[in-house]
Every structure is written in structure tokens, then in C-alpha cells.
mmCIF file of C-alpha atoms in Angstrom:
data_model
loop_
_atom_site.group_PDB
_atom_site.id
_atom_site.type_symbol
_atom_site.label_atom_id
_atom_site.label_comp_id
_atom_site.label_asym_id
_atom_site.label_seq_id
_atom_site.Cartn_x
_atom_site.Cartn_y
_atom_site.Cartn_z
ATOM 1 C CA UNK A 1014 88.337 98.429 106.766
ATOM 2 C CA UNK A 1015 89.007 101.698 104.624
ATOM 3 C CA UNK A 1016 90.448 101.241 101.873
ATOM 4 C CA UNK A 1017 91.610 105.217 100.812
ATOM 5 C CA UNK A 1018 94.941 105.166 99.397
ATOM 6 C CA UNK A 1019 95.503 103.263 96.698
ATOM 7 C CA UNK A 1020 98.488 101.798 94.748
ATOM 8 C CA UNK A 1021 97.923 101.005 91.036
ATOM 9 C CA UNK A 1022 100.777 98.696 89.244
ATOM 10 C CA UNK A 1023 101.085 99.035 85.577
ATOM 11 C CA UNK A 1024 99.385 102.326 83.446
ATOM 12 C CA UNK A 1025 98.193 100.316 80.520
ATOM 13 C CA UNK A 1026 94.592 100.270 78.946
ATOM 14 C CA UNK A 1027 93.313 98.450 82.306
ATOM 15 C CA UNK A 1028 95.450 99.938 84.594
ATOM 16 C CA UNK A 1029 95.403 103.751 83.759
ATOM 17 C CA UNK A 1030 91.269 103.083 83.665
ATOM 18 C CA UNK A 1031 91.310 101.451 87.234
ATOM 19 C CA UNK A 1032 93.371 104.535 88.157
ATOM 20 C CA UNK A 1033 91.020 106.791 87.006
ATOM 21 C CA UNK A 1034 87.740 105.479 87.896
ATOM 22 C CA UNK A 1035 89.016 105.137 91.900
ATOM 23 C CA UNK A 1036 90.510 108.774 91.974
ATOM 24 C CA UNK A 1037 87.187 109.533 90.242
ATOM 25 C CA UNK A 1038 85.789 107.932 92.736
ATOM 26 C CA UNK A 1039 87.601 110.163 95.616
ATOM 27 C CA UNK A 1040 90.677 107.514 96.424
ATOM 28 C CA UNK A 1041 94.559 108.734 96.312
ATOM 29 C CA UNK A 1042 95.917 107.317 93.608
ATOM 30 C CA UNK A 1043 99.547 106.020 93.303
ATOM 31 C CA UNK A 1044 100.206 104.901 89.333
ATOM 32 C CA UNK A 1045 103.443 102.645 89.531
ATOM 33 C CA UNK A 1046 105.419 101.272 85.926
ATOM 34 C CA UNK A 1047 108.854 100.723 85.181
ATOM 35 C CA UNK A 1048 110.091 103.612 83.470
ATOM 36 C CA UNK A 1049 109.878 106.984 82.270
ATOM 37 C CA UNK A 1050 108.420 106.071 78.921
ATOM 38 C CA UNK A 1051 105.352 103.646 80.392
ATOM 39 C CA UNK A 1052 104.902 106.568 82.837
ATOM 40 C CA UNK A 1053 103.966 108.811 79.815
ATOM 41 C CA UNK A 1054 101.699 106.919 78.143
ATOM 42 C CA UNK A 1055 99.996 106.124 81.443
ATOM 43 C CA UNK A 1056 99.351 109.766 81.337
ATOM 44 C CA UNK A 1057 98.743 110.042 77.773
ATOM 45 C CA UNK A 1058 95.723 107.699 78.507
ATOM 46 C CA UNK A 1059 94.553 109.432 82.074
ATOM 47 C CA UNK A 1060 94.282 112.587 79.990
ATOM 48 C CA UNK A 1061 92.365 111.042 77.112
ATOM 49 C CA UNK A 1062 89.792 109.445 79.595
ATOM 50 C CA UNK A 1063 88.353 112.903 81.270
ATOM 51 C CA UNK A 1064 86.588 113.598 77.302
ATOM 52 C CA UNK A 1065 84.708 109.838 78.544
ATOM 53 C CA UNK A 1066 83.804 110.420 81.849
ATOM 54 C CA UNK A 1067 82.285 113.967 80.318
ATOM 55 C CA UNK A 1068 80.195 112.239 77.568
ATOM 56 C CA UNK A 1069 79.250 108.966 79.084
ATOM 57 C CA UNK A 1070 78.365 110.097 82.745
ATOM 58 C CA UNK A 1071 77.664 113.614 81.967
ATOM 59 C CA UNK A 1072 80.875 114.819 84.548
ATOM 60 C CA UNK A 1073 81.858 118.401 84.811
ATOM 61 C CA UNK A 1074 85.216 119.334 83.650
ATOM 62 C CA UNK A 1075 85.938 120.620 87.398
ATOM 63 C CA UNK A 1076 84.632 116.735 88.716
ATOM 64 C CA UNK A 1077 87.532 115.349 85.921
ATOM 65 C CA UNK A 1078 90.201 117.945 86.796
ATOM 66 C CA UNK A 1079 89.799 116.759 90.392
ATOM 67 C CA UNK A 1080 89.999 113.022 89.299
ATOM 68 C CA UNK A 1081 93.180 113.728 87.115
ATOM 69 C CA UNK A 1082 94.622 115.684 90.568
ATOM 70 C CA UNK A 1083 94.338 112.678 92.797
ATOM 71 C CA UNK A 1084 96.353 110.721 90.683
ATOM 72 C CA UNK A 1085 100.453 110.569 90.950
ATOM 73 C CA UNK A 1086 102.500 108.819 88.831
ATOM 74 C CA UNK A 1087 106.146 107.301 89.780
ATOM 75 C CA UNK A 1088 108.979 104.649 88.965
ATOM 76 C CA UNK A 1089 109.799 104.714 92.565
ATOM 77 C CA UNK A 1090 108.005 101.388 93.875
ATOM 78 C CA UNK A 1091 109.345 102.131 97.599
ATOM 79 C CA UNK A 1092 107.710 105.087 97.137
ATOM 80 C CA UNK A 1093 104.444 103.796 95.540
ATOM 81 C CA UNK A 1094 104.006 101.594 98.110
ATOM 82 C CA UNK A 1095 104.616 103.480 101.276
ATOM 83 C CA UNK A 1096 101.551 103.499 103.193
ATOM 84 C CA UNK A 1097 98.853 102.009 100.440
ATOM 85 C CA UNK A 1098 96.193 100.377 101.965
ATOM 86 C CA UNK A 1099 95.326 98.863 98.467
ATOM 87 C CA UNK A 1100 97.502 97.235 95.637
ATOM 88 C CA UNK A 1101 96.080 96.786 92.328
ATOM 89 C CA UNK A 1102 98.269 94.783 90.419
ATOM 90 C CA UNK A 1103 97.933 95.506 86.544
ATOM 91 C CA UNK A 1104 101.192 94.360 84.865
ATOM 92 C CA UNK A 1105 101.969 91.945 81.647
ATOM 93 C CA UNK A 1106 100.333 88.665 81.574
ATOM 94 C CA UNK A 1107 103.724 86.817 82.037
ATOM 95 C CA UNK A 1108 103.905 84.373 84.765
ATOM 96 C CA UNK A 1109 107.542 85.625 85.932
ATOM 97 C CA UNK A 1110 107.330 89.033 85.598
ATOM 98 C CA UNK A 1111 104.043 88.485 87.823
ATOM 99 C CA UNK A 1112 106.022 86.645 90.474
ATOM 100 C CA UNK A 1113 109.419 88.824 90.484
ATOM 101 C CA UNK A 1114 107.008 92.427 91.009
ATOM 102 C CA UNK A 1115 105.692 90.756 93.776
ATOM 103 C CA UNK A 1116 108.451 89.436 95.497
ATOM 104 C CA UNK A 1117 109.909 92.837 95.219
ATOM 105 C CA UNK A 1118 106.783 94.858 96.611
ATOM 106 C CA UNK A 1119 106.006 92.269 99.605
ATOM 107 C CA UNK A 1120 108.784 93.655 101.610
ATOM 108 C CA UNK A 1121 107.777 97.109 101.137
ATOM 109 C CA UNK A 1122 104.166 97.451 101.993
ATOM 110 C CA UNK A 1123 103.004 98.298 105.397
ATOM 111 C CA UNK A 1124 101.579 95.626 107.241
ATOM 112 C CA UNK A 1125 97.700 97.131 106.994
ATOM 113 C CA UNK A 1126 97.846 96.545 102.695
ATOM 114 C CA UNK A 1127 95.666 94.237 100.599
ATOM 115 C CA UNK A 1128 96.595 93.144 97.231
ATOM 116 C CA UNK A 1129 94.479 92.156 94.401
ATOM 117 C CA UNK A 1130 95.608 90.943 90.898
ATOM 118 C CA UNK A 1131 93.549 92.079 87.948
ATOM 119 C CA UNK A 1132 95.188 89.423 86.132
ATOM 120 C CA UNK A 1133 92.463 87.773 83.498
ATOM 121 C CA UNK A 1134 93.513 84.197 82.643
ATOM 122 C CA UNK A 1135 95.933 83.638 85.636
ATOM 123 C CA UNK A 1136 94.592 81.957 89.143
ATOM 124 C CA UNK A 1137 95.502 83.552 92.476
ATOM 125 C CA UNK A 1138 96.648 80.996 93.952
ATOM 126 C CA UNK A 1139 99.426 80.793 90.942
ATOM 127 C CA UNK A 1140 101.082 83.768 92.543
ATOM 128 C CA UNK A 1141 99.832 84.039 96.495
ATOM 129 C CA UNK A 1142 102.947 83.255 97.989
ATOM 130 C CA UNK A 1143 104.871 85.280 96.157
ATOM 131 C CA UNK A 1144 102.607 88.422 97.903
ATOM 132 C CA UNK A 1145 104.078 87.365 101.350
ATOM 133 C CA UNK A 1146 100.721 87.853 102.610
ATOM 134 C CA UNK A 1147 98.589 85.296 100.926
ATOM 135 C CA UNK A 1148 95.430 85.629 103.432
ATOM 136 C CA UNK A 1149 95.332 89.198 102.000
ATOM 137 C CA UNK A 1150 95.620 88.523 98.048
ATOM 138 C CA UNK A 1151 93.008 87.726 95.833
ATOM 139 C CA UNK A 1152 91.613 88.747 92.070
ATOM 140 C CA UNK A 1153 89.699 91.809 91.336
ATOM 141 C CA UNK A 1154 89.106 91.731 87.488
ATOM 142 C CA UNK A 1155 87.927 94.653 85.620
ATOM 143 C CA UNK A 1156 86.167 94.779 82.098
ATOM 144 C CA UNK A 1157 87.703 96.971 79.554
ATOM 145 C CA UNK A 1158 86.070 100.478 79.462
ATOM 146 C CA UNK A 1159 85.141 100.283 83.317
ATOM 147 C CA UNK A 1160 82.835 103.320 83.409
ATOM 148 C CA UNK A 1161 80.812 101.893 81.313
ATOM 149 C CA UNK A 1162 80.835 98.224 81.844
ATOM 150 C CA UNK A 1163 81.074 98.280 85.380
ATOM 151 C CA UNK A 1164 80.591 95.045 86.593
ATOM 152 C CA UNK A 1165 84.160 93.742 88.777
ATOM 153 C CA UNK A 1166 84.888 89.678 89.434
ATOM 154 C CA UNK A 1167 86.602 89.165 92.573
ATOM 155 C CA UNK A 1168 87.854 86.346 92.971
ATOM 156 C CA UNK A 1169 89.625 85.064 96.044
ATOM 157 C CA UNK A 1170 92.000 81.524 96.466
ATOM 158 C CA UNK A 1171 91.564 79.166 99.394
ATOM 159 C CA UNK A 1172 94.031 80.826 101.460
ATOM 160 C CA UNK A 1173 92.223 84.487 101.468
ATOM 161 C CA UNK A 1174 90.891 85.880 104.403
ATOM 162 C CA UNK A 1175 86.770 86.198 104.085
ATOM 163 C CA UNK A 1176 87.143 89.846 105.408
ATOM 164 C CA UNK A 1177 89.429 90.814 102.592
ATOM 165 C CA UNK A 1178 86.938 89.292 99.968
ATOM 166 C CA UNK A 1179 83.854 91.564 101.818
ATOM 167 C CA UNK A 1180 86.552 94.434 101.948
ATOM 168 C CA UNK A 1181 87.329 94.638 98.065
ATOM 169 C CA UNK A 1182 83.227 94.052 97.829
ATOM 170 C CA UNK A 1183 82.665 97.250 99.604
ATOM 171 C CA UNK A 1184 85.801 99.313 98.014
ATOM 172 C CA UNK A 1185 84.287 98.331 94.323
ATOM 173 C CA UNK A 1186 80.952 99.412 95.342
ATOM 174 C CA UNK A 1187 82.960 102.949 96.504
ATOM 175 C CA UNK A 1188 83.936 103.488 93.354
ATOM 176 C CA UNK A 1189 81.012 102.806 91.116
ATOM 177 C CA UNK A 1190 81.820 99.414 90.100
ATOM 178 C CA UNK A 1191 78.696 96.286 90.554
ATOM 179 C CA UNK A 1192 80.752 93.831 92.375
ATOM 180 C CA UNK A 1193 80.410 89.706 91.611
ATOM 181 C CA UNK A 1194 82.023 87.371 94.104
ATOM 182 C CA UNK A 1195 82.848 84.090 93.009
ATOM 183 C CA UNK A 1196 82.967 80.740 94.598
ATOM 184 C CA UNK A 1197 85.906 79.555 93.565
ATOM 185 C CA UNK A 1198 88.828 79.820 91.727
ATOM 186 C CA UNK A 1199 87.761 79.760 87.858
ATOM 187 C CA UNK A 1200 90.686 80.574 85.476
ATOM 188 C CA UNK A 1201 89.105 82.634 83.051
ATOM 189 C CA UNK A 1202 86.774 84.256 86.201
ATOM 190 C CA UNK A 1203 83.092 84.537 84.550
ATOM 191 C CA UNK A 1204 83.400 86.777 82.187
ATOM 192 C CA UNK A 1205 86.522 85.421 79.932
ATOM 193 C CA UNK A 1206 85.523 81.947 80.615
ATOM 194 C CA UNK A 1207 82.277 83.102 78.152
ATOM 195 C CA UNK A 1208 84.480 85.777 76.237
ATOM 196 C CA UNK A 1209 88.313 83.940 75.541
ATOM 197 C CA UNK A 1210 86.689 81.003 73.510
ATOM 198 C CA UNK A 1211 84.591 83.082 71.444
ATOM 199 C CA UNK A 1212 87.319 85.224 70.425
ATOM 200 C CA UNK A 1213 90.213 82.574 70.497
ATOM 201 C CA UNK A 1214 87.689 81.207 67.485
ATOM 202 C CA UNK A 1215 87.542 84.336 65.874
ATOM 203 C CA UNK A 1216 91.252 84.938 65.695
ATOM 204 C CA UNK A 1217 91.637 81.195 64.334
ATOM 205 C CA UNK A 1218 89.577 81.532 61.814
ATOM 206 C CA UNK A 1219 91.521 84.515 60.645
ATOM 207 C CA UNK A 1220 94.937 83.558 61.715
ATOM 208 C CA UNK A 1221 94.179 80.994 59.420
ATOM 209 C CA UNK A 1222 92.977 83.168 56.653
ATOM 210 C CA UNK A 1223 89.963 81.341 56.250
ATOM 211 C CA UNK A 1224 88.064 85.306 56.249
ATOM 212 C CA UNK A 1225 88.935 88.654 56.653
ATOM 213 C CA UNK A 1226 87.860 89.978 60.482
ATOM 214 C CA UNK A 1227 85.045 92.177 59.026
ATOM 215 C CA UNK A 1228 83.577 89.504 57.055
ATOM 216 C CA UNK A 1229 84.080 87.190 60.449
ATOM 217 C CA UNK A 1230 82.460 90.062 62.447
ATOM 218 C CA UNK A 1231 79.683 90.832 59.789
ATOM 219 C CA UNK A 1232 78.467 87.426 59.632
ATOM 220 C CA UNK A 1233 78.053 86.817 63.271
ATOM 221 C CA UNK A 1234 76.476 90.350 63.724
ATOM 222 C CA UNK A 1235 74.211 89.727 61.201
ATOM 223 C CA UNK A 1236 73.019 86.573 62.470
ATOM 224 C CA UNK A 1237 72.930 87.275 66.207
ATOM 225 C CA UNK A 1238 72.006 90.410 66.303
ATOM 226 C CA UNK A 1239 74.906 91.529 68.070
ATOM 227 C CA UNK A 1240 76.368 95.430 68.221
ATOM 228 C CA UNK A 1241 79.611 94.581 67.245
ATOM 229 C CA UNK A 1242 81.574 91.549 66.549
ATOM 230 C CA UNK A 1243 84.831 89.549 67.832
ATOM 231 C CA UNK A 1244 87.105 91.776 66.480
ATOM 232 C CA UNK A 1245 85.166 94.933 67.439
ATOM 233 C CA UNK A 1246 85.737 93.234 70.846
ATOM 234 C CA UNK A 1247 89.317 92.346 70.617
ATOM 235 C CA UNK A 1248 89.770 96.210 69.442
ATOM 236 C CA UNK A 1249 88.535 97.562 72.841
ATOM 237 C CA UNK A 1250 90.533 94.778 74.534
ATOM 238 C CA UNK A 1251 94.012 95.421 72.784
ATOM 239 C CA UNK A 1252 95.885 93.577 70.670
ATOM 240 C CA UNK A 1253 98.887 93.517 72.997
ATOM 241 C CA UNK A 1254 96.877 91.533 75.403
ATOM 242 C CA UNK A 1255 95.954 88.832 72.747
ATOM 243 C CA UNK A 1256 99.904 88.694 71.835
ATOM 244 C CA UNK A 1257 100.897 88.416 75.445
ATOM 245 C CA UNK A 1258 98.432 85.240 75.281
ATOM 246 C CA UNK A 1259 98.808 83.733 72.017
ATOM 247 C CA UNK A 1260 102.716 83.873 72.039
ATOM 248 C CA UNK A 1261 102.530 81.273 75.046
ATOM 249 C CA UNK A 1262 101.169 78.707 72.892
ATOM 250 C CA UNK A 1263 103.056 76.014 70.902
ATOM 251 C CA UNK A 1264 100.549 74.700 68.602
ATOM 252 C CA UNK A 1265 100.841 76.046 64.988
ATOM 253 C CA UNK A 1266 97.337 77.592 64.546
ATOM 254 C CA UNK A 1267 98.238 79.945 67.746
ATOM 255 C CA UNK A 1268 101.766 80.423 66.325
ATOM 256 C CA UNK A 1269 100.401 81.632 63.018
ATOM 257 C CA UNK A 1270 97.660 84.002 65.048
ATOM 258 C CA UNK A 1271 100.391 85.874 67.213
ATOM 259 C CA UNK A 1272 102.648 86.297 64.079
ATOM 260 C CA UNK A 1273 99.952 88.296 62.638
ATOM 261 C CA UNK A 1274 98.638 89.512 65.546
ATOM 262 C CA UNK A 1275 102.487 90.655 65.697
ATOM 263 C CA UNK A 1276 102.742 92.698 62.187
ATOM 264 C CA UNK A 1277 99.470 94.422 63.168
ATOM 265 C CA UNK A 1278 101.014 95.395 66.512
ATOM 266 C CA UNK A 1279 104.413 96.711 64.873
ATOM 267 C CA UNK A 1280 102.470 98.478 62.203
ATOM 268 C CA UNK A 1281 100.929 100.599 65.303
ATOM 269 C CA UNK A 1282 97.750 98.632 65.428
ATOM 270 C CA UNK A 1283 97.032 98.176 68.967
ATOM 271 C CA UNK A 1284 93.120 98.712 68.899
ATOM 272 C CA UNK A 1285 90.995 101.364 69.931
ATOM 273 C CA UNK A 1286 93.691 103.209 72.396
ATOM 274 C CA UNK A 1287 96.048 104.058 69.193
ATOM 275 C CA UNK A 1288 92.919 104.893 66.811
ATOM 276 C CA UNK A 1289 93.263 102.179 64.582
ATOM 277 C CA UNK A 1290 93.394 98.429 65.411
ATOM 278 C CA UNK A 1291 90.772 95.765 63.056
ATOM 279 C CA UNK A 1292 88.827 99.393 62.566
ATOM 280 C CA UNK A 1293 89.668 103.131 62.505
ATOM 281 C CA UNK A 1294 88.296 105.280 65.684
ATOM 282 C CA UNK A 1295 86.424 106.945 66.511
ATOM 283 C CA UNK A 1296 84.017 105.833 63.874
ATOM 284 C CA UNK A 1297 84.855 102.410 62.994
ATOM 285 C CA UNK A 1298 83.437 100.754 59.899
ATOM 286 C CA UNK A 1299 80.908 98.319 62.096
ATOM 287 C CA UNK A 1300 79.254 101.513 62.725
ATOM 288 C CA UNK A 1301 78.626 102.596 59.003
ATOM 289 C CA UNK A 1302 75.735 102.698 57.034
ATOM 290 C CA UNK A 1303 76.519 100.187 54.824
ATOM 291 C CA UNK A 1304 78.644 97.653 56.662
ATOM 292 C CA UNK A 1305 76.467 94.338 57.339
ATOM 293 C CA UNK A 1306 75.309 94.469 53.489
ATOM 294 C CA UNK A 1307 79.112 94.767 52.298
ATOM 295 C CA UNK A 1308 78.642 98.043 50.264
ATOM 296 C CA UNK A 1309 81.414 100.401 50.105
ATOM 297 C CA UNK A 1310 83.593 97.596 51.800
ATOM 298 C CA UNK A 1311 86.893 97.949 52.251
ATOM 299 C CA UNK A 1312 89.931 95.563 52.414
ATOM 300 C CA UNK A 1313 91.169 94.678 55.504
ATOM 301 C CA UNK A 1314 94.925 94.690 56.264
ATOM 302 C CA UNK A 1315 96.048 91.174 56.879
#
């Protein structure tokens, strides 16, 4: 099964990236959102990616002019998905927004297409008969910068076809990605089952004002060792995602975090993509001489 053409739903941080790194990889790229505006940043990010590729994997400027090339951009799902052998389904982490794209799109794909949901706290099987083809839907689930940390989670639910699982195996290994099949269904997949937790305490610990995030992020990089803390983290993540999750929740703590989470987000603080999100880019403050002892340190915007 060939996997070539490829239809990518949704040109956020994930979604422009998965675009990328398959037309990168030599795969026709469809990039599908909702309007005129999400189409533009979609490019806005494409465009800011080719400096990456350059400096991280050493490509020519001619090997990320040809990447950029391969990818099209439309608000025309009919169009979009004409002919896709692949759907990559990258859109908000709301349940019915989920559900009514894919009820739309089932009746418009050819017969030959797979779908996979990149969704990262939602199961499969939540949304599998909404595809229309359930034996042919399953999760593929990308980290955040996905040159670099390349590893993909696919996940498939007990309805999906054993081929399709081996199929999205070999297309991640086409386009540079280390592929990890689970056994089951895992909400959370591997990856956020470890990383959601850690975070969720990190963000109630400050959504409770209990510290600042650098002072949260110092202390656990300066007694684990790590490169960078939570917040570091949640920075390359987005803030939108951690809204899109935290304004779900009914209990007070995760009230107060997404109504700060909130102001940060309306102030233009969305993380690394907008330059500024718990740190300035490109050289945030975790990087700084100085930063783990507290000298020269800074207030951090609540």
C-alpha cells in the first residue's frame, strides 16, 4: 500500500509540521483549515520551518524550496480530499468539532483512503464511526518539533484493520519519523501518559500561585538535571493546546489554570510559535548564564 498523496486537516503548530516533514519527505501535500485566515498562518508557519530543516538537518535551501512546493493549501475540503490516499487529522481538541469534520469528510474520500487522528488525549475508538470507515482509522501521534523528536505513536482501536496499522508503520518510516506501535488503546498514547501529569502539576502549582513558572522550572532543572523545565515544555507545546484541555475541566484548580492560561493567550502569549510564551525566543531565559542561580532574574508575568 502507497501511501503518496496526502491530506493534512488543520495548519496549526502540529499540523503545518506534519505537513512539512511528509512533503519534505517527497509526499503531495494537501493542507486543509476552515478559512482564509487559518490558511495564512498555516503558511506563516510552513515558511518559518525551512530556517529549521536548514540548521537542524543541514538541508539545502533548493531541498526546502522543493518541500515548501509540494505543499497546497485550501478551504475547499471536497477538494482536499479528492483522491488522498492519506488523512491526517490535526484539528482542535474538541470532541464535536472532531466528530462533525469527520462526518463531513467520510462521504468525500475515495474508497482507497486511510485516516489517522493525531489527536493526543482522545481514543480512536471515541470517533471511529464517525470516519465511515472504522477498519481504516486509527492514531498517529506526533511530538512537537517532529524533525527533531521524531519518534510517532500509532495507535490503532479494536476495529482497525492490521494492514492499515503496518501501512502507517511503513509511511512514518518514509518520512523520517521512528515509528512505535502500541498494543492497545492508551488515552494519553506513551508519551503524554508520562508527559500530561508532569505538566498538569506544573501548571497547578502555578495556577495556584504557589511559584512563578521559572522558579517551578529552575527548581526541577536544578535538581534533575534536566535541559529545560515544565514550562520550557509547555512553551514548545502551545498554550492554546493546554487551554483547549484545561477549559474542559470543572474543578476549581483547573478553572483557575485556564483563566490564566487565558490572559497569557490574549496578551499574544502562545509559546514558542509567537516568540514569547513563559520565555522570550529565540533565546529564552532557561538558556542564560545566570538562570538556575537566580541572578539577573526577572519577573514573570502572571
Amino acid at each position: 500500500m502507497t501511501l503518496k498523496k496526502i491530506m493534512v486537516a488543520g495548519g496549526g503548530t502540529l499540523g503545518s509540521q506534519i505537513a512539512y516533514q511528509a512533503a519534505f519527505h517527497g509526499k503531495d501535500v494537501i493542507l486543509y483549515d476552515i478559512s482564509d485566515e487559518a490558511l495564512m498562518q498555516a503558511r506563516e508557519r510552513i515558511e518559518k520551518l525551512s530556517p529549521s530543516y536548514q540548521f537542524d538537518l543541514r538541508a539545502t535551501p533548493e531541498m526546502t524550496d522543493q518541500a515548501e512546493s509540494r505543499i497546497q493549501l485550501t478551504k475547499d475540503m471536497p477538494a482536499a480530499a479528492a483522491d488522498v490516499d492519506l488523512v491526517i487529522e490535526s484539528i482542535p481538541e474538541v470532541p464535536k468539532i472532531k466528530k462533525a469534520f469527520y462526518q463531513q469528510l467520510a462521504p468525500l474520500l475515495p474508497e482507497k483512503a486511510l485516516i489517522a487522528t493525531n489527536s493526543s488525549t482522545f481514543l480512536p475508538s471515541t470517533f471511529a464511526a464517525d470516519t465511515g470507515r472504522p477498519d481504516k482509522y486509527l492514531a498517529l501521534h506526533f511530538a512537537n518539533t517532529i524533525w527533531l523528536r521524531n519518534t510517532v505513536e500509532i495507535m490503532g482501536h479494536p476495529g482497525t484493520d492490521m494492514g492499515v496499522v503496518n501501512a502507517l508503520f511503513d509511511f512514518s518510516r518514509e518520512i523520517g519519523m521512528i515509528p512505535v506501535i502500541l498494543h492497545k488503546e492508551q488515552p494519553g498514547y506513551i508519551l503524554n501518559s508520562l508527559l500530561v501529569p508532569f505538566l498538569n502539576a506544573a501548571y497547578k502549582l502555578w495556577g495556584t500561585d504557589v511559584a512563578d513558572a521559572h522558579t517551578i522550572d529552575r527548581v526541577w532543572m536544578l535538581a534533575t538535571g534536566a535541559p529545560r523545565g515544565p514550562f520550557a515544555v509547555i512553551d514548545v507545546v502551545g498554550l492554546r493546546t493546554s487551554y483547549e484541555i484545561f477549559s474542559q475541566q470543572t474543578d476549581p484548580v483547573s478553572i483557575a489554570v485556564a483563566a490564566k492560561i487565558k490572559n497569557r493567550i490574549n496578551r499574544g502569549y502562545l509559546g514558542m510559535e509567537s516568540g514569547q510564551g513563559f520565555y522570550h525566543y529565540p533565546n529564552p531565559e532557561y538558556m542564560q548564564s545566570g538562570f538556575l542561580t537566580g541572578e539577573g532574574r526577572t519577573t514573570t508575568l502572571a
